[in-house]
Amino acid sequence: MIFESHAHYDDEAFDGDREELLHSLSAQGVGTVINVAASVDGIESTVRLAEEYPFVYAAVGVHPDEVGEMDQGTLERMRRLAREDKVVAIGEIGLDYYWDKEKHELQKEWFRRQLDVARQEKLPFIIHSREAAADTLQVAREERVGEIGGVVHCFSYGVELAREYLNMGLYLGIGGVVTFKNARKLKEVAEYAPLSALLLETDSPYLAPVPHRGKRNDSGNLPLVAQAIGEIKGISPEEVIRVTEENGRRLFYKIDKNGK
Ligand code: NI
């Protein structure tokens, strides 16, 4: 079944129909959802969702836009939650120089400190990196993130950077953008990267694939992403779905460790 590696179902965009929507996903072929925290409050709402729905798992972390709210206590809270059965990753963490809400030095500091939690708690990380290619790569190298393992979500750079991260053993998250006509760079990356290193993701409620571009996104749209990747690679969408699920279970190993 479809492995959704990145969604934000605690987002207020789902306040009106969250329960109905989540209950509809399995009929649409979605077997697993990683709900990814983005803010300090989001850590709590993400963990609550994972407690409520058996097929939802939590990633705990604070997005670079929100690191101004972080303190040592947040980090300790993350560390404790990382030991819960349904918390399977640290994320999303990283650098965002597009919105550029927080000072770069502060973003880098919390990126590194959250990577440390992933390393110490033996959990994979989920990296968010937007218009911060050089600094993200520098931190990734210095922190030797290949030893921890993780995914660069919503991969938005070119083949050269993809090669760097693939050589570290990281996964690349690919979502609705791959269906956009103007997404030449990402289509090249999807062709270049081995299927064994890709994860399907929506980043719901954002980045809905064509023909729903601009509307609220949800994991039920992932067959459109699998279709697009399949066309690029010359394989069936079913194979894309099957292999990316294996990838997800390999990376987020706690899902199977704690049984179902
Ligand atoms: Ni996200």
Short mmCIF file of C-alpha atoms and ligand atoms in Angstrom, two decimals:
data_model
loop_
_atom_site.label_atom_id
_atom_site.label_comp_id
_atom_site.label_asym_id
_atom_site.label_seq_id
_atom_site.Cartn_x
_atom_site.Cartn_y
_atom_site.Cartn_z
CA MET A 1 0.00 0.00 0.00
CA ILE A 2 1.01 3.62 -0.40
CA PHE A 3 3.53 4.91 2.13
CA GLU A 4 2.96 8.63 2.69
CA SER A 5 6.23 9.91 4.11
CA HIS A 6 5.31 13.55 4.79
CA ALA A 7 1.95 15.10 5.69
CA HIS A 8 0.67 17.72 8.12
CA TYR A 9 -2.80 16.51 9.08
CA ASP A 10 -2.67 18.54 12.27
CA ASP A 11 -2.74 21.67 10.08
CA GLU A 12 -5.82 23.84 10.50
CA ALA A 13 -6.64 23.26 6.81
CA PHE A 14 -8.02 19.90 7.99
CA ASP A 15 -10.00 21.19 10.99
CA GLY A 16 -13.32 20.80 9.19
CA ASP A 17 -13.03 17.17 8.10
CA ARG A 18 -9.87 15.65 9.56
CA GLU A 19 -11.49 12.52 10.93
CA GLU A 20 -13.51 11.78 7.81
CA LEU A 21 -10.51 12.37 5.57
CA LEU A 22 -8.13 10.19 7.58
CA HIS A 23 -10.71 7.41 7.69
CA SER A 24 -11.07 7.58 3.90
CA LEU A 25 -7.38 7.06 3.17
CA SER A 26 -7.14 3.29 3.46
CA ALA A 27 -9.90 2.85 0.86
CA GLN A 28 -7.72 4.97 -1.42
CA GLY A 29 -4.79 2.60 -0.95
CA VAL A 30 -2.85 4.60 1.64
CA GLY A 31 -1.44 2.22 4.25
CA THR A 32 0.91 4.37 6.30
CA VAL A 33 1.20 8.10 7.02
CA ILE A 34 4.09 9.90 8.67
CA ASN A 35 2.66 13.08 10.16
CA VAL A 36 5.46 15.59 10.45
CA ALA A 37 5.61 18.25 13.14
CA ALA A 38 6.70 21.70 12.05
CA SER A 39 6.38 23.86 15.18
CA VAL A 40 6.70 23.51 18.95
CA ASP A 41 2.90 23.16 19.31
CA GLY A 42 2.86 20.91 16.27
CA ILE A 43 4.94 18.36 18.15
CA GLU A 44 2.08 17.80 20.57
CA SER A 45 -0.67 17.75 17.93
CA THR A 46 1.35 15.35 15.78
CA VAL A 47 1.88 12.92 18.63
CA ARG A 48 -1.84 13.09 19.48
CA LEU A 49 -2.78 12.18 15.90
CA ALA A 50 -0.40 9.23 15.94
CA GLU A 51 -1.94 8.04 19.20
CA GLU A 52 -5.42 8.28 17.74
CA TYR A 53 -4.90 6.58 14.35
CA PRO A 54 -3.12 3.22 14.12
CA PHE A 55 -1.72 3.89 10.63
CA VAL A 56 -0.37 7.37 11.50
CA TYR A 57 3.17 7.72 12.86
CA ALA A 58 4.83 10.85 14.19
CA ALA A 59 7.96 12.78 13.32
CA VAL A 60 8.84 15.31 16.01
CA GLY A 61 10.89 18.39 15.24
CA VAL A 62 10.76 22.10 14.62
CA HIS A 63 10.86 23.65 11.15
CA PRO A 64 13.57 26.28 10.50
CA ASP A 65 10.91 29.02 10.23
CA GLU A 66 9.86 28.31 13.81
CA VAL A 67 13.16 27.78 15.63
CA GLY A 68 12.84 31.17 17.35
CA GLU A 69 10.36 29.44 19.70
CA MET A 70 12.80 26.71 20.66
CA ASP A 71 14.68 26.29 23.89
CA GLN A 72 16.43 23.54 25.79
CA GLY A 73 13.09 22.39 27.18
CA THR A 74 11.70 21.78 23.68
CA LEU A 75 14.71 19.68 22.87
CA GLU A 76 14.30 17.62 26.06
CA ARG A 77 10.61 17.15 25.29
CA MET A 78 11.54 15.89 21.80
CA ARG A 79 14.07 13.53 23.28
CA ARG A 80 11.51 12.00 25.64
CA LEU A 81 8.91 11.68 22.87
CA ALA A 82 11.49 10.06 20.58
CA ARG A 83 11.34 7.03 22.88
CA GLU A 84 7.59 6.55 22.37
CA ASP A 85 6.59 3.66 20.12
CA LYS A 86 4.78 5.77 17.55
CA VAL A 87 7.45 8.43 17.18
CA VAL A 88 9.57 7.20 14.28
CA ALA A 89 11.63 10.20 13.12
CA ILE A 90 13.01 13.64 13.99
CA GLY A 91 11.63 16.32 11.68
CA GLU A 92 11.07 18.44 9.97
CA ILE A 93 14.35 20.20 10.61
CA GLY A 94 16.74 22.13 8.41
CA LEU A 95 17.26 25.49 6.75
CA ASP A 96 14.84 27.77 4.94
CA TYR A 97 16.36 30.87 3.35
CA TYR A 98 13.31 31.38 1.12
CA TRP A 99 10.96 32.58 3.86
CA ASP A 100 14.06 33.56 5.82
CA LYS A 101 12.13 34.07 9.05
CA GLU A 102 14.97 33.32 11.43
CA LYS A 103 18.64 34.28 11.36
CA HIS A 104 20.77 31.80 9.46
CA GLU A 105 23.05 31.17 12.42
CA LEU A 106 20.06 30.36 14.63
CA GLN A 107 18.60 28.04 11.99
CA LYS A 108 21.90 26.21 11.68
CA GLU A 109 22.32 25.90 15.42
CA TRP A 110 18.89 24.27 15.92
CA PHE A 111 19.32 22.15 12.82
CA ARG A 112 22.50 20.72 14.34
CA ARG A 113 21.03 20.30 17.80
CA GLN A 114 18.00 18.46 16.45
CA LEU A 115 20.27 16.24 14.33
CA ASP A 116 22.04 15.39 17.60
CA VAL A 117 18.74 14.20 19.07
CA ALA A 118 18.22 11.98 16.02
CA ARG A 119 21.72 10.58 16.40
CA GLN A 120 21.42 9.96 20.12
CA GLU A 121 17.93 8.48 19.95
CA LYS A 122 18.80 6.41 16.85
CA LEU A 123 15.99 7.80 14.74
CA PRO A 124 16.11 8.92 11.11
CA PHE A 125 15.66 12.63 10.34
CA ILE A 126 13.47 14.52 7.87
CA ILE A 127 15.30 17.51 6.38
CA HIS A 128 13.58 20.59 5.02
CA SER A 129 15.92 22.66 2.84
CA ARG A 130 14.76 25.54 0.71
CA GLU A 131 17.09 27.93 -1.09
CA ALA A 132 19.78 26.90 1.35
CA ALA A 133 21.66 24.38 -0.78
CA ALA A 134 25.24 25.21 0.20
CA ASP A 135 24.66 25.57 3.93
CA THR A 136 22.51 22.44 4.14
CA LEU A 137 25.20 20.42 2.42
CA GLN A 138 27.84 21.89 4.71
CA VAL A 139 25.92 20.99 7.87
CA ALA A 140 25.11 17.54 6.46
CA ARG A 141 28.79 16.88 5.80
CA GLU A 142 30.04 18.26 9.10
CA GLU A 143 27.44 16.36 11.08
CA ARG A 144 28.10 13.20 9.05
CA VAL A 145 24.37 12.69 8.64
CA GLY A 146 24.92 9.55 6.60
CA GLU A 147 25.67 7.80 9.88
CA ILE A 148 22.21 8.74 11.16
CA GLY A 149 20.09 8.21 8.05
CA GLY A 150 17.17 10.21 6.79
CA VAL A 151 15.39 11.91 3.95
CA VAL A 152 15.68 15.27 2.24
CA HIS A 153 12.00 16.02 1.89
CA CYS A 154 10.42 17.84 -1.04
CA PHE A 155 13.74 17.70 -2.82
CA SER A 156 14.10 20.94 -4.78
CA TYR A 157 17.70 20.95 -5.96
CA GLY A 158 19.38 19.50 -9.07
CA VAL A 159 21.04 16.23 -9.95
CA GLU A 160 24.44 17.28 -8.63
CA LEU A 161 23.14 17.80 -5.11
CA ALA A 162 20.96 14.70 -5.37
CA ARG A 163 24.15 12.74 -6.04
CA GLU A 164 25.78 14.19 -2.90
CA TYR A 165 22.88 13.13 -0.68
CA LEU A 166 22.47 9.73 -2.35
CA ASN A 167 26.17 9.10 -1.77
CA MET A 168 25.56 9.74 1.93
CA GLY A 169 22.87 7.06 1.81
CA LEU A 170 19.99 9.49 2.25
CA TYR A 171 16.56 9.23 0.65
CA LEU A 172 14.89 11.89 -1.46
CA GLY A 173 11.23 12.78 -0.88
CA ILE A 174 9.27 13.47 -4.06
CA GLY A 175 5.77 14.92 -4.15
CA GLY A 176 3.29 16.81 -6.28
CA VAL A 177 5.88 19.15 -7.78
CA VAL A 178 7.06 16.30 -10.04
CA THR A 179 3.73 16.58 -11.90
CA PHE A 180 4.20 20.30 -12.63
CA LYS A 181 5.04 21.14 -16.24
CA ASN A 182 7.86 23.49 -15.27
CA ALA A 183 9.53 21.07 -12.84
CA ARG A 184 12.37 20.11 -15.19
CA LYS A 185 15.00 19.90 -12.44
CA LEU A 186 12.95 17.58 -10.26
CA LYS A 187 12.03 15.35 -13.21
CA GLU A 188 15.75 14.98 -13.92
CA VAL A 189 16.36 14.05 -10.30
CA ALA A 190 13.51 11.51 -10.38
CA GLU A 191 15.07 9.94 -13.45
CA TYR A 192 18.59 9.97 -12.02
CA ALA A 193 17.92 8.67 -8.50
CA PRO A 194 17.41 4.92 -8.04
CA LEU A 195 13.87 4.00 -7.09
CA SER A 196 15.31 2.35 -3.97
CA ALA A 197 16.21 5.84 -2.66
CA LEU A 198 12.87 7.58 -3.25
CA LEU A 199 9.96 8.22 -0.90
CA LEU A 200 6.49 9.38 -1.88
CA GLU A 201 5.19 12.41 -0.04
CA THR A 202 2.51 15.05 -0.33
CA ASP A 203 3.49 17.73 2.21
CA SER A 204 -0.30 18.02 2.68
CA PRO A 205 -2.05 20.43 2.78
CA TYR A 206 0.48 21.96 0.36
CA LEU A 207 1.76 21.14 -3.12
CA ALA A 208 -1.17 19.23 -4.62
CA PRO A 209 -0.25 17.50 -7.90
CA VAL A 210 -1.72 18.34 -11.29
CA PRO A 211 -4.71 18.44 -11.92
CA HIS A 212 -5.41 19.60 -8.34
CA ARG A 213 -2.60 22.14 -8.25
CA GLY A 214 -3.40 25.01 -5.89
CA LYS A 215 -6.08 23.09 -3.98
CA ARG A 216 -5.73 21.47 -0.58
CA ASN A 217 -3.62 18.35 -0.90
CA ASP A 218 -4.07 14.98 0.82
CA SER A 219 -2.48 11.53 0.60
CA GLY A 220 -5.26 10.30 -1.69
CA ASN A 221 -3.45 12.21 -4.45
CA LEU A 222 -0.30 10.10 -4.19
CA PRO A 223 -1.23 7.78 -7.10
CA LEU A 224 -0.78 10.84 -9.34
CA VAL A 225 2.77 11.27 -8.03
CA ALA A 226 3.50 7.55 -8.44
CA GLN A 227 2.17 7.76 -11.99
CA ALA A 228 4.46 10.69 -12.83
CA ILE A 229 7.54 8.98 -11.37
CA GLY A 230 6.62 5.77 -13.18
CA GLU A 231 6.37 7.59 -16.51
CA ILE A 232 9.76 9.20 -15.98
CA LYS A 233 11.39 5.87 -15.07
CA GLY A 234 9.48 3.71 -17.54
CA ILE A 235 7.89 1.52 -14.88
CA SER A 236 4.36 1.04 -13.57
CA PRO A 237 2.88 3.19 -10.80
CA GLU A 238 2.29 -0.05 -8.88
CA GLU A 239 6.02 -0.73 -8.83
CA VAL A 240 6.71 2.81 -7.65
CA ILE A 241 4.19 2.35 -4.85
CA ARG A 242 5.53 -1.07 -3.86
CA VAL A 243 9.21 -0.09 -3.77
CA THR A 244 8.69 3.27 -2.05
CA GLU A 245 6.72 1.49 0.66
CA GLU A 246 9.66 -0.89 1.20
CA ASN A 247 11.94 2.16 1.33
CA GLY A 248 9.74 3.87 3.91
CA ARG A 249 9.69 0.82 6.13
CA ARG A 250 13.45 0.45 5.84
CA LEU A 251 14.14 4.06 6.78
CA PHE A 252 11.44 4.46 9.45
CA TYR A 253 12.38 1.09 10.92
CA LYS A 254 10.51 1.61 14.21
CA ILE A 255 7.17 1.11 12.43
CA ASP A 256 7.84 -2.59 12.02
CA LYS A 257 9.94 -3.01 15.13
CA ASN A 258 6.93 -2.21 17.27
CA GLY A 259 4.69 -4.57 15.33
CA LYS A 260 1.13 -4.09 14.19
NI NI B 1 6.39 19.66 5.48
#
